Amino acid sequence: MFDLTVLCKVVDNYGDIGFVYRLCRSVSELTDDIKIRLVVSNLESFSAIANEINPTLPVQIFKNWKVFDWNNAEICKNEFQKEPPFFLLECFQCERPNWLEEIIFAPDFKNTVHALDIEYLTAEDWAEDFHLIKSGTRSINVKKNIFMPGFTSKTGGLLFDKSFMDSKNSKENALKKLTGTNITVSENDFNILIFSYLSNFDFLVKAINKFSKTKNIKVFIAAGICAQSFFKSCNKQEILFQTEKLPYIEQEKWDALLTLMDFSFVSGEDSFSRVCLCGKPFVWHIYKQEKDYHLVKLEAFHQKLCAGKDYERFSFLYNSTPQEQTELEELAFKLLSNSNILLPTFQEFSDKLISNGSMERHLLEFLSSLI
């Protein structure tokens, strides 16, 4: 049996837990011979994408997994002292909770723990070099490796959970998943999704307005700060397109919506990985890092995608500070107008990622090799 303990320290509201939730679902779909204990630092965030989660409970059963509140040291320590972790998945360099450190690094602890540091998704070449390498710990009993999700066959790949793939492969399935949400997606519209860290959407609203003169446009805007910023820009001018502010929805419904879009502006680890697989044009708004290192990661992604100079120029400006509003507006209009020309590039990129095989299968194969 695969005995998995999965740690998730929520930093980005839904990106971290979104990935971890998908990871647990994906490995569970591959085998029934699995036990999952999921330890989450922010159950409120988890409940936003999985409505059955009760954020007030210190421990609960969900999808046959045992879900723990990271912050309830007493209950967690009691559980993991009785049954220490065998496979310990540490997602996104999260620090282990103190109560777990006290257990697995105690002088009298004799069990073997196989820890796996599941890293952030990156297109940089070093991902291949670091994938599955050993990493040190302060105990001979805690053995650690690094696992790199990625874009090539020499990395761990991306997650292919069944719900997402069903939506990607069938418009009918995707539309069914949106039943009961009051979200309306029409094939007669050119559908655009906005989910971004941007604070000024003036250039994009102007570009979509111009694009609206040739097509019926509907723009779906993610809830939160993104919506506030986008509608602030809309209020500065008359808009010629439809808008729909999205509610917070469960992960499977969000995935379905992504697959139905004609063009997406996305952020966050989990949504980025999904649009890569959708095979539709998108622009990634990457989380800003010190010394503009995020632009290095962006360039590495451009080299894998190869979507042309206009796309790369827009993507670079879109992720830069300060923003060149006039050039961004011109390029945004050009990309939207040429979305049919861009489409084959994104479809080929998706096909290549799928041909690399699924992360969940690569992960379980590696864990099997450690037993």
Coordinates of C-alpha atoms in Angstrom, one line a residue:
M1 CA 0.0 0.0 0.0
F2 CA 1.1 3.6 -0.7
D3 CA 1.0 5.3 2.7
L4 CA 1.2 9.0 1.8
T5 CA 1.3 12.0 4.1
V6 CA 1.0 15.2 2.1
L7 CA 1.9 18.6 3.6
C8 CA 0.4 21.8 2.3
K9 CA 1.3 25.2 3.7
V10 CA -1.0 27.7 2.0
V11 CA 0.8 30.8 0.9
D12 CA -1.0 31.7 -2.3
N13 CA -4.7 31.6 -1.4
Y14 CA -5.7 28.9 -3.9
G15 CA -2.6 28.0 -5.9
D16 CA -0.9 25.8 -3.3
I17 CA -4.0 24.0 -2.1
G18 CA -5.3 23.8 -5.6
F19 CA -2.2 21.9 -6.7
V20 CA -2.2 19.7 -3.6
Y21 CA -5.9 18.9 -3.9
R22 CA -5.4 17.9 -7.6
L23 CA -2.3 15.8 -6.7
C24 CA -4.3 13.8 -4.1
R25 CA -7.2 13.3 -6.5
S26 CA -4.9 12.2 -9.3
V27 CA -2.9 9.6 -7.4
S28 CA -6.1 8.3 -5.8
E29 CA -7.5 7.7 -9.3
L30 CA -4.6 5.5 -10.3
T31 CA -4.8 3.0 -7.5
D32 CA -7.1 1.9 -4.7
D33 CA -4.1 0.6 -2.8
I34 CA -3.4 4.0 -1.2
K35 CA -3.8 5.8 2.1
I36 CA -3.6 9.6 2.2
R37 CA -3.3 11.9 5.1
L38 CA -3.4 15.5 4.1
V39 CA -2.2 18.2 6.4
V40 CA -3.3 21.7 5.4
S41 CA -2.4 25.0 7.1
N42 CA -5.5 26.9 5.9
L43 CA -8.7 24.9 5.7
E44 CA -10.7 28.0 4.8
S45 CA -8.8 28.2 1.4
F46 CA -9.4 24.5 0.9
S47 CA -13.1 24.8 1.6
A48 CA -13.4 27.5 -1.1
I49 CA -12.4 24.9 -3.8
A50 CA -13.8 21.8 -2.1
N51 CA -17.1 22.7 -0.5
E52 CA -17.4 19.5 1.5
I53 CA -14.4 20.6 3.6
N54 CA -15.4 21.9 7.0
P55 CA -12.7 24.5 8.0
T56 CA -13.6 24.3 11.7
L57 CA -12.7 20.7 12.1
P58 CA -9.2 19.6 13.3
V59 CA -9.6 16.3 11.5
Q60 CA -12.1 15.0 9.0
I61 CA -12.6 12.3 6.3
F62 CA -12.9 13.6 2.8
K63 CA -12.8 11.4 -0.3
N64 CA -11.5 8.6 1.9
W65 CA -8.5 10.8 2.9
K66 CA -7.9 11.9 6.4
V67 CA -7.6 15.7 6.4
F68 CA -5.8 17.4 9.3
D69 CA -5.6 21.0 10.4
W70 CA -1.8 21.7 10.4
N71 CA -2.3 24.2 13.3
N72 CA -3.8 21.7 15.7
A73 CA -0.6 20.3 17.1
E74 CA -2.1 18.2 19.8
I75 CA -4.4 16.1 17.5
C76 CA -1.8 15.9 14.7
K77 CA 1.0 14.9 17.0
N78 CA -1.1 12.2 18.6
E79 CA -2.0 10.8 15.2
F80 CA 1.5 10.8 13.7
Q81 CA 3.2 9.5 16.8
K82 CA 1.0 6.4 16.6
E83 CA 1.4 6.1 12.9
P84 CA 4.5 7.9 11.6
P85 CA 4.6 8.9 7.9
F86 CA 6.2 6.5 5.4
F87 CA 6.1 8.6 2.3
L88 CA 6.1 12.3 3.2
L89 CA 5.3 14.7 0.3
E90 CA 6.5 18.2 1.2
C91 CA 4.9 20.6 -1.4
F92 CA 6.6 23.8 -2.6
Q93 CA 9.4 23.8 0.0
C94 CA 7.0 24.0 2.8
E95 CA 8.5 23.8 6.3
R96 CA 7.4 20.8 8.3
P97 CA 5.2 21.7 11.2
N98 CA 7.0 21.7 14.6
W99 CA 5.0 18.8 15.9
L100 CA 6.1 16.6 12.9
E101 CA 9.8 17.7 13.3
E102 CA 9.6 16.6 17.0
I103 CA 8.4 13.1 15.9
I104 CA 10.6 12.2 13.0
F105 CA 13.8 13.8 14.4
A106 CA 13.4 12.5 17.9
P107 CA 16.6 10.6 19.1
D108 CA 14.6 7.4 19.6
F109 CA 12.7 7.5 16.3
K110 CA 13.7 4.4 14.3
N111 CA 11.2 4.3 11.4
T112 CA 12.3 5.1 7.9
V113 CA 10.6 8.2 6.3
H114 CA 10.9 8.8 2.6
A115 CA 10.5 12.5 2.1
L116 CA 9.8 14.0 -1.3
D117 CA 10.2 17.8 -1.9
I118 CA 7.7 18.5 -4.7
E119 CA 9.0 21.7 -6.2
Y120 CA 7.3 24.6 -8.0
L121 CA 6.6 24.1 -11.7
T122 CA 9.3 25.7 -13.9
A123 CA 10.4 25.4 -17.6
E124 CA 14.0 26.2 -16.7
D125 CA 16.5 23.6 -17.9
W126 CA 17.8 22.9 -14.4
A127 CA 14.5 21.1 -13.6
E128 CA 15.8 18.1 -15.5
D129 CA 19.1 18.1 -13.6
F130 CA 17.4 18.3 -10.2
H131 CA 14.5 15.8 -10.8
L132 CA 14.7 12.8 -8.4
I133 CA 18.2 13.8 -7.0
K134 CA 18.8 13.0 -3.3
S135 CA 18.8 15.8 -0.7
G136 CA 20.2 15.7 2.8
T137 CA 18.3 15.8 6.1
R138 CA 19.6 15.7 9.7
S139 CA 18.7 12.1 10.3
I140 CA 19.8 8.9 8.6
N141 CA 16.2 7.7 9.0
V142 CA 14.7 10.5 7.0
K143 CA 15.7 10.0 3.3
K144 CA 14.8 12.8 0.9
N145 CA 14.6 13.3 -2.8
I146 CA 13.5 16.3 -5.0
F147 CA 10.6 15.8 -7.5
M148 CA 10.3 18.4 -10.3
P149 CA 7.0 18.8 -12.2
G150 CA 7.9 20.1 -15.6
F151 CA 7.5 20.4 -19.4
T152 CA 9.8 17.7 -20.6
S153 CA 10.0 13.9 -20.5
K154 CA 13.0 14.2 -18.1
T155 CA 10.9 15.9 -15.4
G156 CA 7.9 14.7 -13.5
G157 CA 5.4 16.2 -16.0
L158 CA 2.0 17.6 -15.1
L159 CA -1.1 16.2 -13.3
F160 CA -3.8 14.6 -15.5
D161 CA -6.7 14.2 -13.1
K162 CA -9.8 12.6 -14.7
S163 CA -12.2 15.4 -14.1
F164 CA -10.0 17.9 -15.9
M165 CA -9.2 15.6 -18.8
D166 CA -12.9 14.8 -19.2
S167 CA -13.6 18.5 -19.5
K168 CA -10.7 19.1 -21.9
N169 CA -11.8 16.3 -24.2
S170 CA -15.5 17.1 -24.2
K171 CA -17.2 20.4 -24.4
E172 CA -20.4 18.7 -23.4
N173 CA -18.8 17.3 -20.2
A174 CA -17.4 20.8 -19.4
L175 CA -20.7 22.5 -19.8
K176 CA -22.4 19.8 -17.6
K177 CA -20.0 20.6 -14.8
L178 CA -21.1 24.2 -14.8
T179 CA -24.7 23.3 -14.2
G180 CA -26.0 25.0 -11.1
T181 CA -23.4 27.7 -11.1
N182 CA -25.3 30.4 -13.0
I183 CA -22.2 30.7 -15.2
T184 CA -23.3 30.9 -18.9
V185 CA -20.8 30.1 -21.6
S186 CA -22.0 30.3 -25.2
E187 CA -20.3 28.9 -28.3
N188 CA -21.5 32.0 -30.2
D189 CA -19.3 34.2 -28.1
F190 CA -15.5 34.7 -28.0
N191 CA -14.9 33.8 -24.4
I192 CA -12.0 35.4 -22.4
L193 CA -11.0 34.7 -18.8
I194 CA -9.3 37.2 -16.6
F195 CA -7.5 35.8 -13.5
S196 CA -4.4 38.0 -12.9
Y197 CA -2.4 39.9 -10.3
L198 CA -2.6 43.0 -12.4
S199 CA -3.8 46.3 -10.8
N200 CA -4.3 48.2 -14.0
F201 CA -6.3 46.7 -16.8
D202 CA -6.8 49.9 -18.8
F203 CA -4.9 48.6 -21.8
L204 CA -6.7 45.3 -21.9
V205 CA -10.2 46.8 -21.6
K206 CA -9.3 49.1 -24.6
A207 CA -8.0 46.2 -26.6
I208 CA -11.0 44.0 -25.9
N209 CA -13.3 47.0 -26.8
K210 CA -11.6 47.3 -30.2
F211 CA -11.8 43.5 -30.7
S212 CA -15.5 43.6 -29.9
K213 CA -16.2 45.5 -33.1
T214 CA -15.5 42.2 -35.0
K215 CA -16.9 39.6 -32.6
N216 CA -19.3 39.0 -29.7
I217 CA -17.1 39.0 -26.7
K218 CA -17.8 37.8 -23.2
V219 CA -15.2 38.3 -20.4
F220 CA -15.3 36.2 -17.3
I221 CA -13.5 37.8 -14.4
A222 CA -12.3 35.9 -11.3
A223 CA -13.5 37.0 -7.9
G224 CA -11.3 39.0 -5.6
I225 CA -8.8 41.7 -6.2
C226 CA -8.6 40.8 -9.9
A227 CA -12.3 41.7 -10.4
Q228 CA -12.0 45.0 -8.5
S229 CA -9.1 46.1 -10.7
F230 CA -10.7 45.0 -13.9
F231 CA -14.1 46.7 -13.3
K232 CA -12.2 49.8 -12.1
S233 CA -10.7 50.0 -15.6
C234 CA -14.1 49.2 -17.2
N235 CA -15.7 52.2 -15.4
K236 CA -13.3 54.6 -17.1
Q237 CA -14.9 54.1 -20.5
E238 CA -17.9 52.7 -22.2
I239 CA -17.4 48.9 -22.7
L240 CA -18.7 47.1 -25.8
F241 CA -18.4 43.6 -24.5
Q242 CA -20.3 41.4 -22.0
T243 CA -18.8 40.8 -18.5
E244 CA -19.5 38.2 -15.9
K245 CA -18.0 38.4 -12.4
L246 CA -17.3 34.8 -11.3
P247 CA -18.2 33.5 -7.9
Y248 CA -15.7 31.3 -6.0
I249 CA -16.3 27.8 -7.4
E250 CA -15.1 24.3 -6.8
Q251 CA -11.9 23.2 -8.6
E252 CA -13.6 20.8 -11.0
K253 CA -16.0 23.6 -12.1
W254 CA -13.1 26.1 -12.5
D255 CA -11.3 23.5 -14.6
A256 CA -14.3 23.1 -16.8
L257 CA -14.6 26.8 -17.3
L258 CA -10.9 27.1 -18.3
T259 CA -11.3 24.5 -21.0
L260 CA -14.2 26.4 -22.6
M261 CA -12.3 29.7 -22.9
D262 CA -11.0 31.0 -26.3
F263 CA -8.3 33.1 -24.6
S264 CA -7.2 33.2 -21.0
F265 CA -5.1 35.6 -18.8
V266 CA -4.1 33.5 -15.8
S267 CA -2.0 33.4 -12.7
G268 CA -1.2 30.9 -10.0
E269 CA 0.6 27.6 -10.2
D270 CA -2.4 25.4 -10.6
S271 CA -4.3 27.4 -13.2
F272 CA -1.1 27.9 -15.2
S273 CA -0.6 24.1 -15.4
R274 CA -4.2 23.7 -16.5
V275 CA -4.1 26.2 -19.3
C276 CA -0.9 24.6 -20.6
L277 CA -2.9 21.5 -21.1
C278 CA -6.0 23.1 -22.5
G279 CA -4.5 23.7 -25.9
K280 CA -6.0 27.3 -26.2
P281 CA -4.1 30.6 -26.3
F282 CA -3.3 32.1 -22.9
V283 CA -1.0 34.6 -21.3
W284 CA 0.6 33.8 -17.9
H285 CA 0.9 36.5 -15.2
I286 CA 3.8 35.1 -13.1
Y287 CA 4.2 36.0 -9.5
K288 CA 6.8 38.8 -9.2
Q289 CA 10.1 37.8 -7.6
E290 CA 13.1 39.7 -6.3
K291 CA 15.5 41.1 -8.8
D292 CA 12.9 40.3 -11.5
Y293 CA 13.8 36.6 -11.5
H294 CA 10.3 35.8 -12.5
L295 CA 11.2 37.2 -16.0
V296 CA 13.9 34.5 -16.2
K297 CA 11.3 31.8 -15.5
L298 CA 9.0 33.5 -18.1
E299 CA 11.7 33.4 -20.8
A300 CA 12.3 29.7 -20.1
F301 CA 8.6 29.1 -20.6
H302 CA 8.7 31.1 -23.9
Q303 CA 11.5 28.9 -25.2
K304 CA 9.4 25.8 -24.6
L305 CA 6.2 27.3 -26.1
C306 CA 7.6 29.1 -29.1
A307 CA 4.5 31.3 -29.8
G308 CA 6.3 34.1 -31.7
K309 CA 7.8 37.5 -31.2
D310 CA 4.5 39.4 -30.6
Y311 CA 3.4 37.0 -28.0
E312 CA 6.7 37.0 -26.2
R313 CA 6.9 40.8 -26.3
F314 CA 3.4 41.2 -24.9
S315 CA 4.0 38.5 -22.2
F316 CA 7.3 40.3 -21.2
L317 CA 5.6 43.7 -20.9
Y318 CA 2.5 42.2 -19.2
N319 CA 4.9 40.9 -16.5
S320 CA 7.0 44.0 -16.2
T321 CA 6.8 47.1 -14.0
P322 CA 6.1 49.8 -14.9
Q323 CA 3.8 48.8 -17.8
E324 CA 3.9 50.3 -21.3
Q325 CA 0.1 50.8 -21.7
T326 CA 0.1 51.9 -25.3
E327 CA 2.3 49.0 -26.6
L328 CA 0.4 46.6 -24.4
E329 CA -2.9 47.7 -25.9
E330 CA -1.7 47.3 -29.4
L331 CA -0.2 43.9 -28.8
A332 CA -3.2 42.6 -26.9
F333 CA -5.5 43.6 -29.7
K334 CA -3.1 41.9 -32.2
L335 CA -3.0 38.6 -30.2
L336 CA -6.7 38.5 -29.7
S337 CA -7.3 39.2 -33.4
N338 CA -4.8 36.4 -34.3
S339 CA -6.0 33.9 -31.8
N340 CA -6.9 31.4 -34.6
I341 CA -3.3 31.7 -35.9
L342 CA -1.9 31.1 -32.4
L343 CA -4.2 28.1 -31.7
P344 CA -2.2 25.4 -33.4
T345 CA 0.9 26.4 -31.4
F346 CA -0.9 26.0 -28.1
Q347 CA -2.5 22.7 -29.3
E348 CA 0.9 21.3 -30.2
F349 CA 2.3 22.4 -26.9
S350 CA -0.6 20.6 -25.0
D351 CA -0.1 17.5 -27.1
K352 CA 3.6 17.4 -26.3
L353 CA 2.9 17.8 -22.5
I354 CA 0.4 14.9 -22.6
S355 CA 2.9 12.7 -24.5
N356 CA 5.4 13.2 -21.6
G357 CA 3.1 11.1 -19.4
S358 CA 1.3 12.1 -16.2
M359 CA 3.0 13.4 -13.0
E360 CA 0.8 11.2 -10.8
R361 CA 2.0 8.0 -12.6
H362 CA 5.7 9.1 -12.6
L363 CA 5.3 9.9 -8.9
L364 CA 3.9 6.5 -7.9
E365 CA 6.4 4.7 -10.1
F366 CA 9.2 6.5 -8.2
L367 CA 7.7 5.8 -4.8
S368 CA 7.4 2.1 -5.8
S369 CA 11.1 2.0 -6.5
L370 CA 11.8 3.1 -2.9
I371 CA 9.9 0.3 -1.2

